[in-house]
XYZ file of C-alpha atoms in Angstrom:
610
model
C -0.125 -0.452 -0.066
C 1.604 3.512 -0.937
C 2.266 5.136 1.924
C 2.833 2.456 4.270
C 5.443 0.056 5.238
C 7.145 -2.992 4.479
C 8.659 -4.660 1.258
C 7.323 -3.792 -1.902
C 6.637 -6.043 -4.999
C 9.551 -7.111 -7.220
C 10.145 -7.240 -11.178
C 7.317 -9.266 -13.241
C 8.017 -10.927 -16.236
C 6.973 -7.682 -18.725
C 9.280 -5.579 -15.985
C 12.168 -7.772 -17.194
C 11.022 -7.407 -21.125
C 10.904 -3.825 -21.047
C 13.867 -3.480 -19.489
C 15.908 -5.596 -21.695
C 14.574 -4.605 -24.528
C 15.035 -1.166 -24.486
C 18.572 -1.443 -23.286
C 19.444 -3.889 -26.490
C 17.811 -1.062 -28.551
C 19.903 0.995 -27.256
C 23.443 -1.344 -28.005
C 21.327 -1.719 -31.511
C 22.033 1.872 -32.206
C 25.511 1.540 -31.893
C 25.624 -1.115 -34.195
C 23.665 0.426 -36.936
C 26.067 3.628 -36.425
C 29.073 1.184 -37.102
C 27.818 -0.106 -39.744
C 26.466 2.298 -41.577
C 30.074 4.164 -41.069
C 32.316 1.539 -42.323
C 32.868 3.430 -45.584
C 34.273 6.392 -42.958
C 36.052 5.157 -40.625
C 38.514 7.703 -39.772
C 39.685 8.867 -36.724
C 37.939 12.180 -36.682
C 35.120 9.910 -37.846
C 34.985 8.130 -34.207
C 35.600 10.860 -31.946
C 34.358 13.708 -33.500
C 31.155 12.330 -35.777
C 33.185 13.649 -38.645
C 32.008 17.179 -37.198
C 28.466 16.900 -39.634
C 26.342 16.465 -36.399
C 23.593 19.567 -35.777
C 22.190 21.469 -33.215
C 18.978 19.061 -31.755
C 20.709 15.562 -31.276
C 24.206 17.056 -29.916
C 21.682 19.340 -27.428
C 19.939 16.269 -26.281
C 22.906 14.522 -26.085
C 24.785 17.136 -24.037
C 21.421 17.028 -21.461
C 21.442 13.290 -21.073
C 24.791 12.740 -20.433
C 25.647 14.603 -17.396
C 21.958 13.911 -15.907
C 22.844 10.255 -15.142
C 21.271 7.220 -13.359
C 23.316 9.390 -10.253
C 20.369 12.562 -11.103
C 17.518 10.250 -11.957
C 17.751 8.720 -8.864
C 19.729 11.405 -6.735
C 17.644 14.587 -7.417
C 13.909 13.074 -6.335
C 15.758 11.883 -2.902
C 17.285 15.574 -2.715
C 13.869 17.286 -3.048
C 12.378 14.473 -0.551
C 15.133 15.674 2.109
C 15.823 18.600 1.743
C 13.465 20.921 -0.315
C 13.467 22.788 -3.911
C 16.660 24.770 -3.322
C 18.527 22.430 -6.088
C 15.621 23.805 -8.520
C 17.995 27.307 -8.095
C 20.320 25.457 -10.729
C 17.845 26.485 -13.558
C 19.747 29.992 -12.778
C 23.253 28.330 -12.943
C 22.505 26.395 -16.033
C 21.542 29.807 -18.144
C 25.046 31.457 -16.601
C 27.379 28.280 -17.437
C 25.342 27.473 -21.559
C 26.112 31.574 -22.000
C 29.443 31.119 -20.769
C 30.034 27.895 -22.591
C 28.588 29.344 -25.928
C 30.070 32.673 -26.044
C 33.543 32.362 -24.774
C 34.515 28.497 -25.228
C 32.930 27.702 -28.802
C 34.582 30.425 -30.659
C 38.099 29.581 -29.517
C 37.668 25.607 -29.902
C 36.404 26.172 -33.006
C 38.967 28.879 -34.276
C 41.718 26.432 -33.232
C 39.748 23.402 -34.550
C 41.253 21.152 -31.933
C 39.943 17.478 -30.846
C 41.400 17.381 -27.536
C 40.507 20.594 -24.902
C 43.977 20.298 -23.316
C 45.716 20.753 -27.116
C 44.827 24.447 -26.201
C 46.800 24.152 -22.734
C 50.147 23.189 -24.572
C 49.536 26.027 -27.404
C 48.539 28.623 -24.745
C 51.398 27.260 -22.190
C 53.432 24.473 -22.932
C 53.730 20.267 -23.266
C 53.911 19.882 -19.658
C 50.938 21.626 -18.484
C 48.948 19.717 -20.999
C 49.888 16.894 -19.858
C 49.051 17.386 -16.635
C 45.668 18.772 -17.002
C 44.843 15.666 -19.409
C 46.126 13.345 -16.381
C 43.947 15.338 -14.018
C 40.880 14.751 -16.527
C 41.616 11.225 -17.138
C 41.746 10.288 -13.078
C 38.315 12.665 -12.566
C 36.063 11.203 -15.206
C 37.388 7.625 -14.220
C 35.932 7.755 -10.792
C 33.275 9.771 -11.492
C 31.792 7.235 -14.099
C 32.637 4.662 -11.644
C 30.174 6.584 -9.560
C 27.538 6.717 -12.007
C 27.586 3.233 -12.371
C 27.942 2.055 -8.715
C 24.416 4.269 -7.789
C 22.023 3.115 -9.882
C 23.358 -0.625 -9.729
C 23.375 -0.550 -6.124
C 19.593 0.656 -5.973
C 18.249 -1.520 -8.633
C 19.935 -4.645 -6.839
C 18.006 -3.542 -3.801
C 14.510 -3.213 -5.583
C 14.695 -5.735 -8.319
C 16.925 -7.909 -7.025
C 19.535 -8.102 -9.910
C 23.045 -9.326 -8.487
C 24.823 -5.758 -8.040
C 27.927 -6.877 -9.549
C 26.239 -8.608 -12.771
C 24.518 -4.978 -12.995
C 27.890 -3.182 -13.142
C 29.320 -5.751 -16.004
C 26.820 -5.723 -17.830
C 26.832 -1.618 -17.771
C 30.426 -1.550 -18.967
C 30.182 -4.351 -21.396
C 27.029 -2.528 -23.364
C 29.015 1.049 -23.212
C 31.873 -1.086 -24.475
C 29.855 -2.021 -27.282
C 28.818 0.560 -28.678
C 31.280 2.641 -28.240
C 33.731 0.539 -29.581
C 31.649 -0.205 -32.543
C 29.957 3.034 -33.136
C 32.277 6.071 -31.929
C 30.562 9.590 -31.332
C 28.125 9.060 -33.631
C 26.523 6.032 -31.710
C 27.349 7.667 -28.143
C 24.951 10.743 -29.629
C 21.984 8.983 -31.253
C 22.097 6.640 -28.179
C 21.853 9.522 -25.817
C 19.066 11.163 -27.441
C 17.112 7.940 -27.016
C 18.070 7.593 -23.709
C 17.115 11.077 -22.961
C 13.685 10.345 -24.226
C 13.322 7.348 -22.196
C 14.625 9.385 -18.804
C 11.974 12.063 -19.044
C 9.186 9.146 -19.832
C 10.434 7.671 -16.513
C 9.738 10.643 -13.962
C 6.418 11.216 -15.881
C 5.045 7.916 -15.395
C 6.197 8.776 -11.839
C 4.529 12.348 -11.138
C 1.087 11.034 -13.112
C 0.432 8.001 -11.124
C 1.885 9.919 -7.734
C -0.895 12.682 -8.701
C -3.583 10.088 -9.478
C -3.227 8.408 -6.320
C -2.846 11.698 -4.023
C -5.718 13.067 -5.736
C -3.587 15.657 -8.331
C -0.676 17.757 -8.596
C -2.541 20.835 -6.133
C -2.833 17.848 -2.899
C 1.061 17.285 -3.596
C 1.951 20.691 -4.026
C -0.055 21.528 -0.620
C 1.308 18.686 1.276
C 4.923 19.597 0.261
C 4.201 23.333 1.367
C 2.763 21.863 4.376
C 5.944 19.819 4.950
C 8.368 23.030 4.503
C 9.781 21.721 1.093
C 8.912 24.754 -1.306
C 11.136 26.924 0.951
C 13.312 27.557 -1.949
C 15.199 31.034 -1.669
C 17.372 30.903 0.973
C 19.915 34.735 0.589
C 22.122 33.636 3.575
C 25.239 34.396 2.850
C 27.020 31.825 4.697
C 29.415 30.343 2.788
C 29.043 27.020 5.404
C 25.613 26.576 4.446
C 24.859 23.668 1.677
C 22.403 25.156 -0.592
C 21.666 28.781 -0.446
C 20.759 31.095 -3.792
C 24.479 32.282 -3.592
C 26.083 28.823 -3.086
C 24.110 27.952 -6.190
C 24.419 30.728 -8.246
C 27.356 31.539 -7.573
C 29.254 28.431 -6.659
C 26.828 26.263 -8.698
C 27.484 27.935 -12.087
C 30.975 28.203 -11.719
C 31.035 24.299 -11.417
C 28.555 23.938 -14.275
C 30.521 25.926 -15.918
C 34.107 23.754 -15.602
C 31.512 20.627 -16.984
C 30.900 21.978 -19.789
C 33.136 24.612 -20.911
C 36.401 22.562 -20.621
C 35.297 18.575 -19.881
C 35.969 16.849 -22.573
C 32.863 14.645 -22.485
C 30.751 18.161 -23.277
C 33.033 19.958 -25.619
C 33.600 16.863 -27.802
C 29.904 17.061 -28.142
C 29.543 20.270 -29.411
C 32.710 20.653 -31.322
C 31.191 17.687 -33.880
C 28.547 20.281 -34.932
C 28.864 21.251 -38.854
C 29.122 24.751 -37.608
C 29.843 27.146 -35.157
C 26.180 28.363 -34.915
C 25.133 24.654 -34.431
C 27.647 24.389 -31.716
C 26.388 27.376 -29.801
C 22.340 26.875 -30.537
C 23.036 23.122 -28.716
C 24.274 24.549 -25.719
C 21.036 26.470 -25.795
C 18.759 23.875 -26.459
C 20.760 21.657 -23.745
C 20.410 24.670 -21.117
C 16.098 24.114 -22.113
C 16.663 20.321 -21.521
C 18.484 20.807 -18.328
C 15.566 23.218 -16.823
C 12.652 20.180 -18.143
C 14.931 17.486 -16.643
C 15.521 18.871 -13.181
C 12.059 20.561 -12.696
C 10.782 16.655 -13.697
C 13.323 15.433 -10.851
C 12.074 17.741 -8.674
C 8.446 17.201 -9.027
C 9.109 13.625 -8.433
C 10.774 14.303 -5.217
C 7.678 16.080 -3.859
C 5.435 13.425 -5.090
C 7.321 11.098 -2.942
C 7.340 12.994 0.115
C 3.490 13.612 -0.237
C 2.982 9.733 -0.751
C 5.593 9.298 2.416
C 4.951 12.241 4.354
C 3.306 10.425 7.088
C 5.652 7.100 6.606
C 9.293 7.709 5.361
C 10.871 4.338 4.162
C 14.352 5.653 5.113
C 13.731 6.174 8.834
C 12.003 3.213 9.030
C 14.716 0.633 7.449
C 12.478 0.223 4.393
C 15.874 0.974 2.250
C 19.288 1.229 3.481
C 20.341 4.472 1.622
C 18.852 7.445 0.429
C 19.590 6.408 -3.104
C 16.969 3.691 -3.090
C 13.980 6.147 -2.275
C 12.907 6.515 -5.942
C 13.433 2.649 -7.426
C 11.005 1.981 -3.673
C 8.591 4.290 -4.580
C 8.316 3.034 -8.392
C 8.186 -0.159 -7.121
C 5.229 0.697 -4.909
C 2.619 2.625 -7.099
C 3.814 1.627 -10.778
C 3.932 -2.503 -9.557
C 0.037 -2.445 -10.534
C 1.204 -1.475 -14.245
C 3.056 -4.141 -15.592
C 6.024 -3.004 -17.773
C 6.073 0.363 -16.246
C 8.680 -0.472 -13.272
C 10.542 -1.750 -15.765
C 10.428 1.303 -17.963
C 11.692 3.606 -14.953
C 14.630 1.185 -14.156
C 15.567 1.820 -17.937
C 14.938 5.491 -17.503
C 18.011 5.234 -14.586
C 19.762 2.693 -16.573
C 20.117 5.094 -19.566
C 21.096 7.886 -17.867
C 24.276 5.280 -16.578
C 24.594 4.512 -20.164
C 24.510 7.681 -21.565
C 27.546 8.831 -18.870
C 29.517 6.367 -19.246
C 29.651 5.777 -23.098
C 30.183 9.423 -23.414
C 32.833 9.247 -20.678
C 34.623 6.280 -22.648
C 34.604 7.959 -25.638
C 36.074 11.256 -24.473
C 39.089 9.627 -22.547
C 39.623 7.857 -26.000
C 39.794 11.171 -27.690
C 42.274 12.557 -25.090
C 44.634 9.730 -24.349
C 44.891 9.467 -28.786
C 45.177 13.119 -28.889
C 47.324 13.928 -25.865
C 49.352 10.902 -25.924
C 49.557 8.632 -28.459
C 49.679 10.943 -31.476
C 52.157 13.185 -30.374
C 54.327 9.800 -29.375
C 53.939 8.021 -32.295
C 53.002 10.578 -34.999
C 53.609 8.033 -37.961
C 50.595 6.134 -37.304
C 47.778 5.586 -40.033
C 43.842 6.034 -39.895
C 43.381 2.521 -39.763
C 45.944 2.033 -37.069
C 44.488 4.604 -35.032
C 41.037 3.544 -35.551
C 42.114 0.224 -33.946
C 43.518 1.989 -31.257
C 40.434 3.942 -30.577
C 38.348 0.628 -30.377
C 40.855 -0.843 -28.107
C 40.949 2.025 -25.879
C 37.350 2.134 -25.393
C 37.719 -1.606 -24.276
C 40.259 -0.672 -21.727
C 38.517 2.418 -20.163
C 35.088 0.504 -19.848
C 37.194 -2.009 -17.593
C 39.050 0.565 -15.729
C 35.817 2.387 -14.995
C 33.971 -0.699 -13.209
C 36.653 -1.356 -11.473
C 36.469 2.397 -10.061
C 32.545 1.895 -9.423
C 34.267 0.096 -5.891
C 36.197 3.094 -5.173
C 32.600 4.699 -5.525
C 31.394 2.606 -2.832
C 32.651 3.797 -0.544
C 31.567 7.550 -0.768
C 28.946 8.988 1.101
C 25.893 10.990 -0.618
C 26.149 10.440 -4.455
C 24.983 13.117 -5.820
C 27.234 15.267 -3.342
C 29.858 13.406 -3.596
C 29.588 13.472 -7.797
C 29.506 17.060 -7.954
C 32.081 17.754 -5.284
C 34.518 15.852 -7.638
C 34.056 18.084 -10.244
C 35.043 21.488 -8.560
C 38.088 19.701 -6.884
C 39.373 18.997 -10.180
C 37.319 21.214 -12.930
C 37.697 23.927 -10.857
C 41.822 24.758 -10.885
C 41.233 23.941 -14.777
C 38.941 26.037 -15.478
C 40.619 28.579 -13.846
C 44.077 27.844 -15.592
C 41.880 28.330 -18.703
C 40.675 31.805 -17.607
C 44.046 32.637 -17.313
C 45.166 31.725 -20.510
C 41.985 33.226 -22.232
C 42.189 36.768 -20.550
C 46.034 37.067 -19.469
C 48.338 37.720 -21.992
C 51.016 38.489 -19.123
C 50.370 35.444 -17.793
C 53.074 32.476 -18.883
C 53.856 28.741 -18.593
C 55.377 28.943 -15.263
C 52.428 30.901 -13.585
C 49.759 28.430 -15.278
C 51.977 25.458 -13.560
C 52.391 26.523 -10.288
C 49.088 28.190 -10.244
C 46.817 25.068 -11.528
C 49.210 22.778 -8.597
C 48.253 25.296 -5.951
C 44.423 25.421 -6.797
C 44.477 21.459 -6.936
C 46.186 21.047 -3.835
C 43.346 23.762 -1.828
C 40.760 22.076 -3.551
C 41.802 18.707 -2.745
C 42.479 19.933 0.676
C 39.211 21.147 1.544
C 37.638 18.483 -0.657
C 38.956 15.122 0.936
C 38.630 17.326 4.971
C 35.217 17.610 4.115
C 34.869 14.116 2.922
C 36.488 12.812 6.266
C 34.671 15.077 8.757
C 31.514 16.044 6.903
C 29.324 19.317 7.865
C 27.130 19.308 11.127
C 23.331 19.187 10.542
C 23.032 22.740 11.292
C 24.834 23.614 7.845
C 23.044 20.878 5.973
C 19.386 21.507 7.051
C 18.037 18.020 6.361
C 14.238 18.488 6.484
C 12.354 16.217 8.955
C 10.303 13.511 8.529
C 7.877 10.936 9.757
C 6.934 7.805 10.610
C 3.654 8.249 12.748
C 2.037 6.729 9.751
C 3.497 3.627 9.053
C 0.814 0.806 10.151
C 2.866 -2.162 11.175
C 5.193 -3.341 13.342
C 5.626 0.093 15.244
C 5.904 -1.285 18.754
C 8.673 -3.648 17.142
C 10.271 -1.059 15.116
C 10.182 1.059 18.272
C 11.701 -1.604 20.697
C 14.465 -2.337 18.155
C 15.568 1.362 17.607
C 15.803 2.602 21.166
C 19.119 0.398 22.285
C 20.230 1.644 18.977
C 19.585 5.358 19.585
C 21.148 5.065 23.624
C 24.335 3.204 22.231
C 24.749 6.157 19.525
C 24.034 8.617 22.671
C 26.430 7.077 24.977
C 29.740 6.579 22.619
C 32.350 9.088 22.736
C 32.005 11.418 19.443
C 34.700 11.193 17.272
C 37.550 14.074 17.646
C 37.061 16.927 15.231
C 40.030 18.941 13.916
C 39.976 22.745 14.585
C 38.993 23.263 10.615
C 35.960 20.570 10.803
C 33.694 23.272 11.425
C 34.713 26.316 9.116
C 37.061 25.173 6.694
C 36.148 21.737 5.949
C 32.259 22.689 6.286
C 32.272 24.801 3.544
C 29.246 23.991 0.860
C 30.577 21.770 -1.473
C 29.777 23.859 -4.631
C 32.426 26.445 -3.504
C 35.189 23.953 -4.299
C 34.896 25.093 -7.422
C 35.094 28.756 -7.249
C 37.938 28.116 -4.631
C 39.821 26.318 -7.312
C 39.567 29.191 -9.743
C 40.457 32.276 -7.538
C 43.535 30.143 -6.328
C 44.361 29.570 -9.475
C 43.966 32.530 -11.217
C 45.523 34.540 -8.440
C 48.827 32.610 -8.181
C 49.278 31.966 -11.686
C 49.095 36.186 -11.957
C 51.532 36.765 -9.478
C 54.057 34.143 -10.528
C 54.025 35.253 -14.200
C 54.527 38.914 -12.720
C 57.592 37.355 -10.904
C 58.927 34.923 -13.433
C 58.802 38.136 -16.238
C 55.207 37.334 -17.708
C 54.944 40.894 -19.283
C 57.984 40.841 -21.028
C 57.410 37.326 -23.068
C 57.641 37.471 -26.866
C 53.965 38.252 -28.630
C 51.443 35.267 -27.868
C 49.969 34.387 -30.718
C 46.282 36.280 -30.804
C 44.251 33.433 -31.835
C 44.655 31.946 -28.387
C 42.770 34.737 -26.935
C 39.242 35.418 -26.808
C 38.266 39.098 -29.042
C 34.999 41.168 -29.065
C 34.000 39.286 -31.945
C 34.012 36.063 -30.385
C 31.517 37.497 -27.814
C 28.313 37.921 -30.116
C 25.753 35.404 -30.182
C 25.205 32.910 -32.958
C 28.706 33.622 -34.965
C 26.967 37.087 -35.654
C 30.353 39.532 -35.513
C 30.831 43.174 -35.695
C 32.029 43.424 -38.632
C 33.768 42.354 -41.325
C 37.522 43.015 -40.780
C 37.458 41.662 -37.124
C 36.246 38.285 -38.734
C 39.304 39.006 -41.323
C 41.277 39.530 -38.285
C 40.492 36.292 -36.407
C 40.941 34.348 -39.517
C 44.500 35.016 -41.278
C 47.077 34.280 -39.924
C 50.669 33.401 -40.465
C 50.976 30.550 -42.471
C 53.837 28.728 -40.155
C 51.208 29.434 -36.705
C 47.764 27.690 -38.951
C 46.523 25.535 -36.310
C 43.632 23.299 -37.642
C 42.418 26.139 -39.702
C 41.771 23.697 -42.646
C 39.389 21.422 -40.677
C 35.756 21.485 -41.424
C 34.635 23.044 -38.765
C 35.168 26.605 -40.202
C 31.941 27.022 -41.676
C 31.333 29.047 -45.342
C 30.116 32.110 -43.954
C 33.459 32.421 -42.527
C 35.492 32.088 -45.698
C 32.818 34.050 -47.711
C 33.774 37.233 -45.156
C 36.971 36.302 -45.611
C 37.334 36.597 -49.401
C 34.976 39.635 -49.284
C 37.333 41.806 -47.203
C 40.235 40.925 -49.458
C 38.403 41.393 -52.364
C 37.649 45.293 -50.734
C 41.484 46.017 -49.879
C 42.460 44.977 -53.382
C 39.842 47.579 -54.639
C 41.217 50.365 -52.022
C 44.277 49.419 -53.204
C-alpha cells in the first residue's frame, strides 16, 4: 500500500522484457552506426562524428550525458529530504550555457582541436597539457565509477538483480557501442535514452498525482512539509544550499563541466558550424531545465506519498538513493512494464554518461599521448587503437565503481569531484584566455596550488562531514507506518541509546569552518587560487616581458556575439588571417562557409581600395 511500510513488489516478467528491450535497442543503435559508417572509419569520424552533427541531437546528448543515473535517482531524493533549493540550478544552467557558448565555443572552433587540452600546450607548454589531461582522466574515471555504482546499488536493492552483474553488464553494453560506433553512436543513443529518462519521471508524477488526488494536493503537502522554501539569501559560505552557493558556486561548477570537460566539448565541436554548436548549448539549457524540474516534482510526489511514513527512517531502504526505485515498485507495480520503464530510465542515464566518458577518455588519450608519441600511425591503426582503448577504459570505469562504494551522498559526492578537479582547470583556462601576461611558469604553479587547496578542503569534508545545522535536512515522520511500529520502536531505542553514549570522534579545529565549506564553493576556490597565484608568479617570472603570443589563443570582442554573428567584416578577417607557420587546424571542417566568404570579401575590398 502506498504510504505504508514494508517490502514492495519485485520485477515482473513484463518489467524484465521492457527493461531488456530498451537496453538492447540502445546497443542496436551503436551497431547500426558502426555498419552505416564503415566507409568513413577515420579517427576524426570515430571521435568527432566527422564534425557533421546538427544542434538538436547534440543538445539532447549534452543533457543526457550529465543527467546520469545519479541525477535520475539522486535529485528526487534531494527534493524529498532537503526541499526545492536545488531547483535554483536553473539559473546556474543559464549562466553556464552563456559562458560556454560565447567564450569557449568560438575559441575551440577557431583552433580546430580534438582534445580541449591541446589548447594548454598552444598557450603554455607540453607539461601543462599532460598534467591537465591526467587530471581529467582521473576525475572522469572516478566519476564514471560512481555513475555505474549508484544506480546498480539501487536496482540491486529493489529488483534483486545481482549488484556486480549489473555493473559488468553496464560496462559491457557501453563498450559495445562506443567501440563499434564512436561518437555518432554515443550521441544518437543519448537522444533515445534522454526520452526514456523523461518518460520515467512523467510516469512517476502522473501515477502519484492520481493516487494523491491531483498535483495540487502534492504541492500543498510539500508546502506544509517545508519542502517549498526555495530561496534563502543567507550569505554564509558554510550553508550547503542557498541562493548564493547555487547561483555563484553552482554556475562556475557547471561551467567547468561544459566549457572545458572533454565529454561535453567533444559533442559541440562535432557540430557542422559554430551556429549549431552554440544553439546546441542553449537547447541543452532548456533540456536541463525540463529534466531538473521533472526530477524535483518526482521528489515532491514521493514526499506527498511518504510524508507520514518515511521508508528511510523506517529502515525499508538502506540508503537515500534507493528511495525513488522503492517508490516506483510501490506505486507502479500494478502496471506491468512501467517499473521496467523507470529502471531503464535510470539505467539509460548511466549508459549515456558512461558511454560519453569512455569516448572522451579515448579522445584525450589518443590526441594527447599517442599521436604525439607515434606521429607515423595511419588512420587505420588509429581506428584500431580507438576501439582497443574503449575496451580498456570501460574495464577501468567498472573497477572504479568499487572506489565509489565508499563515498557518501552520491549526488553531492559526484558534484564535489568536479569542483575539486575542474575548478583549478577552469581557472587555468581563464588565465590563458583573458591574461596575455600569464606565462607557463605561472600557469603551472597556479594549477598545482589550486588543485592542492581544493583537494585539501574536499577530502577534509569527506572525512569530517558538516554538522546538521549547516546541511539543514528537513524532518521526516514515521507516525503513519501501519505495521510493527511497536517492534520497530523497541529495536531502535537501544540503538539510539548506544549512539548517545558513544564518545564522539574528535573533530579538528578546521572541521567546523574550512571543511564545512559548501561543496559548491570548491570550484570557485580552485578558480581564484589558480588565477591569483598564476598572475603573481607570472609577474615575478617576467610574464609581461614575454614574446608576442598568438592572438587566436585569446578571446576577442567578435567572439562574444551570439550565434556566430560578428561586429564587422574586418574583425572576422583579423581572426581568420594568421601567419602560415601558425595555422592550427584552420583547414578543418569546423570552419563554416560564411567565415570563408567574409574573408574573401574583405580581401577583395582591400584590393579594390589599393
